[in-house]
Short mmCIF file of N, CA, C and O in Angstrom, two decimals:
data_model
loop_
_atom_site.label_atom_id
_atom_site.label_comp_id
_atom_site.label_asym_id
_atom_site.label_seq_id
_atom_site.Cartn_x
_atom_site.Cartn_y
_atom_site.Cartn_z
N UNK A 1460 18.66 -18.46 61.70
CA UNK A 1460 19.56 -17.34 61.88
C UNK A 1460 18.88 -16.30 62.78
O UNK A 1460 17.72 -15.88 62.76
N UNK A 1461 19.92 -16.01 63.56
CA UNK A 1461 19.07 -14.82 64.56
C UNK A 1461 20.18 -13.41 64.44
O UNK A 1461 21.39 -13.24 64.65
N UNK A 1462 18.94 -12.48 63.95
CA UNK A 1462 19.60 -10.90 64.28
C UNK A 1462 19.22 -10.66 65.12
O UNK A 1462 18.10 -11.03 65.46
N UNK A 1463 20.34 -9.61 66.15
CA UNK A 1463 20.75 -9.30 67.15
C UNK A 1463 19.52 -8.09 67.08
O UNK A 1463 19.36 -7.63 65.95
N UNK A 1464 18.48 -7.42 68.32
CA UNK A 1464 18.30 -6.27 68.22
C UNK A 1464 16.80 -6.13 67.23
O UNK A 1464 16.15 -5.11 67.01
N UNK A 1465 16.59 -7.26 66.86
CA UNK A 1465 15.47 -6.96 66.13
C UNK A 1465 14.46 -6.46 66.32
O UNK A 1465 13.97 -5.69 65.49
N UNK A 1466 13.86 -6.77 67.50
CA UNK A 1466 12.43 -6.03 67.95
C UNK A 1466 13.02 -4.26 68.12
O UNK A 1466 12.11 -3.45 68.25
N UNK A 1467 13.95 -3.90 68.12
CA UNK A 1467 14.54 -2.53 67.96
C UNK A 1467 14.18 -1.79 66.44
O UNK A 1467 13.84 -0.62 66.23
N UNK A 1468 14.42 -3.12 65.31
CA UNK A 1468 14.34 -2.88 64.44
C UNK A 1468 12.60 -2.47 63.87
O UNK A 1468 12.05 -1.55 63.27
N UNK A 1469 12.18 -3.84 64.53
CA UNK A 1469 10.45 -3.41 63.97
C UNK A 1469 10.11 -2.27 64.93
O UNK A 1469 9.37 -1.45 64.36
N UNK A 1470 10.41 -1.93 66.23
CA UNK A 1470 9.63 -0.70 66.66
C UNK A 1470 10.08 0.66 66.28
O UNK A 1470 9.62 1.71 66.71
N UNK A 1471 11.30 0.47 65.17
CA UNK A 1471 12.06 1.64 64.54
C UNK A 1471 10.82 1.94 63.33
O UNK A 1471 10.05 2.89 63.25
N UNK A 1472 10.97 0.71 62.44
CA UNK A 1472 10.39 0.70 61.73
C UNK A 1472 8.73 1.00 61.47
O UNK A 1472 8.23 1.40 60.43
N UNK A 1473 8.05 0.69 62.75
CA UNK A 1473 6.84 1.06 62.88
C UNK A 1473 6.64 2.26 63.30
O UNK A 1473 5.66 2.91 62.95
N UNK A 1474 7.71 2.75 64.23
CA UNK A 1474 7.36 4.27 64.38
C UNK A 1474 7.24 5.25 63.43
O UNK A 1474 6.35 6.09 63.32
N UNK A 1475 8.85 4.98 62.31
CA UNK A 1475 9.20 5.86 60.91
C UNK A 1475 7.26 5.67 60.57
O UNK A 1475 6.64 6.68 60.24
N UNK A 1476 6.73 4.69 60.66
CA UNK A 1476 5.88 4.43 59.36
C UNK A 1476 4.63 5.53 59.90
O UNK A 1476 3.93 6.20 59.14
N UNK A 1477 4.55 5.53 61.65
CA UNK A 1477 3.90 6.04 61.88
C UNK A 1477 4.15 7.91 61.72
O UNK A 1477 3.24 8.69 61.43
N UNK A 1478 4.88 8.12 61.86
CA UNK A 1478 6.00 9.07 61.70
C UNK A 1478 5.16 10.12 60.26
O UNK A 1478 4.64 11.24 60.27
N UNK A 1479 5.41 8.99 59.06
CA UNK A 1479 5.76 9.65 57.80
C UNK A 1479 4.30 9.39 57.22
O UNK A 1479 4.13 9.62 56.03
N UNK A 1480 2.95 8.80 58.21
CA UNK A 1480 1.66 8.78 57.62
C UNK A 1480 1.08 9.89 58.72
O UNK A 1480 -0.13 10.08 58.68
N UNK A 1481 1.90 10.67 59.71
CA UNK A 1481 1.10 11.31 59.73
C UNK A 1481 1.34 12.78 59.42
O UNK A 1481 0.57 13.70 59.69
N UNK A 1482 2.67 12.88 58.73
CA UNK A 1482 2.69 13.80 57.95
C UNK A 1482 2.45 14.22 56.41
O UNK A 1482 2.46 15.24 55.72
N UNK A 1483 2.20 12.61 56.29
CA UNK A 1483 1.95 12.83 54.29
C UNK A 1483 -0.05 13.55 55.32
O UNK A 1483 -0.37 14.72 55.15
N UNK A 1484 -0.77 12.80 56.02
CA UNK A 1484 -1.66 13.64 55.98
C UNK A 1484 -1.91 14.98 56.19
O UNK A 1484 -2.78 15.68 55.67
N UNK A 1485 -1.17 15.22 56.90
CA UNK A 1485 -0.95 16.66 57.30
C UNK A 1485 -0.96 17.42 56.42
O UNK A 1485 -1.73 18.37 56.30
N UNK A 1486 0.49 16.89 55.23
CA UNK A 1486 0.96 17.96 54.05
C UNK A 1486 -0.54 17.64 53.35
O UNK A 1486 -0.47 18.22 52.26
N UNK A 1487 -1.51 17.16 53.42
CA UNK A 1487 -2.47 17.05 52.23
C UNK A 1487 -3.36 18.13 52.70
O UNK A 1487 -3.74 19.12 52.08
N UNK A 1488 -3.60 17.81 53.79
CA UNK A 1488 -4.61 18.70 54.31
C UNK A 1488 -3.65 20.38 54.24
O UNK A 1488 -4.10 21.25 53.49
N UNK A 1489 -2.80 20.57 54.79
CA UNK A 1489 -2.53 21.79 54.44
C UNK A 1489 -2.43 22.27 52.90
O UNK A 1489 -2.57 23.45 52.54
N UNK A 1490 -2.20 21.35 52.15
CA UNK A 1490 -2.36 21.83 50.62
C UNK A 1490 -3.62 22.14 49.98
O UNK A 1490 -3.73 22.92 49.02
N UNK A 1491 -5.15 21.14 50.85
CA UNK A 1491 -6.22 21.69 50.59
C UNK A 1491 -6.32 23.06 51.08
O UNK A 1491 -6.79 23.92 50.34
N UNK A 1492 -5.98 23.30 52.08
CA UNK A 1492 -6.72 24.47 52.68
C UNK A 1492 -6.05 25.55 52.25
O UNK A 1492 -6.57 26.64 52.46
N UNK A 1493 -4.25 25.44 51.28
CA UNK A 1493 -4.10 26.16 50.37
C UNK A 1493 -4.70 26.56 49.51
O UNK A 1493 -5.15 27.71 49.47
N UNK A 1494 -4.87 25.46 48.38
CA UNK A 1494 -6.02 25.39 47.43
C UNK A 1494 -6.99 26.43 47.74
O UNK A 1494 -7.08 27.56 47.24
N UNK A 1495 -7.78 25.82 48.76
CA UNK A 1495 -8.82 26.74 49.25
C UNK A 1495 -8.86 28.51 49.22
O UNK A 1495 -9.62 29.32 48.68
N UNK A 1496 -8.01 28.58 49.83
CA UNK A 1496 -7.96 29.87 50.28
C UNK A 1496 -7.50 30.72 49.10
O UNK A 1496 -7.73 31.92 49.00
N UNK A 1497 -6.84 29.98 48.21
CA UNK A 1497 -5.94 30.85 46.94
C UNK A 1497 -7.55 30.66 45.97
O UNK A 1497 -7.67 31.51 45.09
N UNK A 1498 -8.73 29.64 46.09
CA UNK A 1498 -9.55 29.96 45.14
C UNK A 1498 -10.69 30.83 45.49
O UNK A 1498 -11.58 31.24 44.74
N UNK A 1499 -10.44 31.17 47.43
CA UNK A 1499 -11.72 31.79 47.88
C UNK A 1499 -11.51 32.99 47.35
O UNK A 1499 -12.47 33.62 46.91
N UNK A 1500 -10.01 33.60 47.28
CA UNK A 1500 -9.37 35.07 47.09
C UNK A 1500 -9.60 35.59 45.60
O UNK A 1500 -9.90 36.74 45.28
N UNK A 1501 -9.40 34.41 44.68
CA UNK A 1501 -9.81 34.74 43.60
C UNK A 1501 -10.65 35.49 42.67
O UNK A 1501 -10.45 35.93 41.54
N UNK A 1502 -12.05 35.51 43.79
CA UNK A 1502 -12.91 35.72 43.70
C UNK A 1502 -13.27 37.22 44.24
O UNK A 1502 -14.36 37.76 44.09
N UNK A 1503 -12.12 37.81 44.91
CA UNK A 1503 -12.26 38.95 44.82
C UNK A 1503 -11.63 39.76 44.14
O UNK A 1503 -10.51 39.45 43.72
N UNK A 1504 -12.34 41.30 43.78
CA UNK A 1504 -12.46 41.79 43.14
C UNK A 1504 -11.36 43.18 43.49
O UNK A 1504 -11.24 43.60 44.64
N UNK A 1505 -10.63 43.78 42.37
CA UNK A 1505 -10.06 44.69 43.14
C UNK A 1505 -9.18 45.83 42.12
O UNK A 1505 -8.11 45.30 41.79
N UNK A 1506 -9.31 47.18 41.54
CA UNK A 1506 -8.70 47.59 40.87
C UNK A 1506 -7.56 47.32 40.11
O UNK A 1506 -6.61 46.74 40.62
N UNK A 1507 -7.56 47.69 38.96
CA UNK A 1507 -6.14 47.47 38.37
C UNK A 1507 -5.09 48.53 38.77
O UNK A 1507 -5.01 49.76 38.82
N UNK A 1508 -4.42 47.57 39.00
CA UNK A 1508 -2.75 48.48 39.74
C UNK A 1508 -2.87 47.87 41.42
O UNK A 1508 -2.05 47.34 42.17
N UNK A 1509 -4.05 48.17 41.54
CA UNK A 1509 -4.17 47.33 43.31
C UNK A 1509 -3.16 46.29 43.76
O UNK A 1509 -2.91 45.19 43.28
N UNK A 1510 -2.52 47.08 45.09
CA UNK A 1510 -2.07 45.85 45.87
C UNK A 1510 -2.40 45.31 46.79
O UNK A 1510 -2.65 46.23 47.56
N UNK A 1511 -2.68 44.09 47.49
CA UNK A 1511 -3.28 43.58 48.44
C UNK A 1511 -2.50 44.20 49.62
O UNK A 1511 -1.30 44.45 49.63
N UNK A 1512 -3.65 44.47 50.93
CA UNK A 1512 -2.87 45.24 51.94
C UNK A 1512 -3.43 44.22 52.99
O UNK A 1512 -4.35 43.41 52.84
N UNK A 1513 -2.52 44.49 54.29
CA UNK A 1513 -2.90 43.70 55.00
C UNK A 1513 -4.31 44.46 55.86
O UNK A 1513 -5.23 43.78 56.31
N UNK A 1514 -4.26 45.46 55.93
CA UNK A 1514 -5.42 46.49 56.05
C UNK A 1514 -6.34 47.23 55.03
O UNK A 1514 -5.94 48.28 54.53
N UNK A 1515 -7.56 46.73 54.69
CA UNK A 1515 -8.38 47.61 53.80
C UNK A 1515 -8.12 49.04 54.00
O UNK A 1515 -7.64 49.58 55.00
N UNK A 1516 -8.58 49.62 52.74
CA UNK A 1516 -8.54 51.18 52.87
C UNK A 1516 -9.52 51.57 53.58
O UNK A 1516 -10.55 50.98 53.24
N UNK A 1517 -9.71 52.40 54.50
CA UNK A 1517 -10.84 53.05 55.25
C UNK A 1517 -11.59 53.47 53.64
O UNK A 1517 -12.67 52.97 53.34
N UNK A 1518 -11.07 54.17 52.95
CA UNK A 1518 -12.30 55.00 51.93
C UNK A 1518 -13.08 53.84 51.30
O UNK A 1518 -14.24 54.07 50.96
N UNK A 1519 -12.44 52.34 51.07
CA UNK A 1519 -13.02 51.72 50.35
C UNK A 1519 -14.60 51.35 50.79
O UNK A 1519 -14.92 51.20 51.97
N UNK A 1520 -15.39 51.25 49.81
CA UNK A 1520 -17.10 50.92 50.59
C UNK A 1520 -17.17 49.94 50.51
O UNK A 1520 -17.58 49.75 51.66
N UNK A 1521 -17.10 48.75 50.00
CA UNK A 1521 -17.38 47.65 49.88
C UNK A 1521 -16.60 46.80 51.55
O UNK A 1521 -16.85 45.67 51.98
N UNK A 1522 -15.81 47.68 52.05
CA UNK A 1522 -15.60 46.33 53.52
C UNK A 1522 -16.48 46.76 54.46
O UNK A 1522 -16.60 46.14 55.52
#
């Protein structure tokens, strides 16, 4: 039996595959470097009531 179009089919198919491995790596790596960054922040320190600014306070001493 012959389907019509097939080599259409495997270079569909190999592209999707290539396609969707190089975004599952992608999404991993960007989820580490989420990870990351949400445990580097953690680690700082910062009054109660404090909101994170995108600019430190000039008065603060520690930057």
């Amino acid at each position: 039996m012959k389907i019509r179009g097939i080599r259409w089919w495997m270079v569909g198919l190999v592209t999707a595959g290539l396609i969707v491995n190089y975004l599952a790596r992608n999404a991993a790596f960007l989820i580490v470097a989420f990870v990351v960054c949400v445990l580097a922040r953690s680690g700082e320190h910062r009054p109660a009531g404090a909101r994170w600014t995108a600019m430190p306070a000039a008065s603060n001493p520690t930057v």
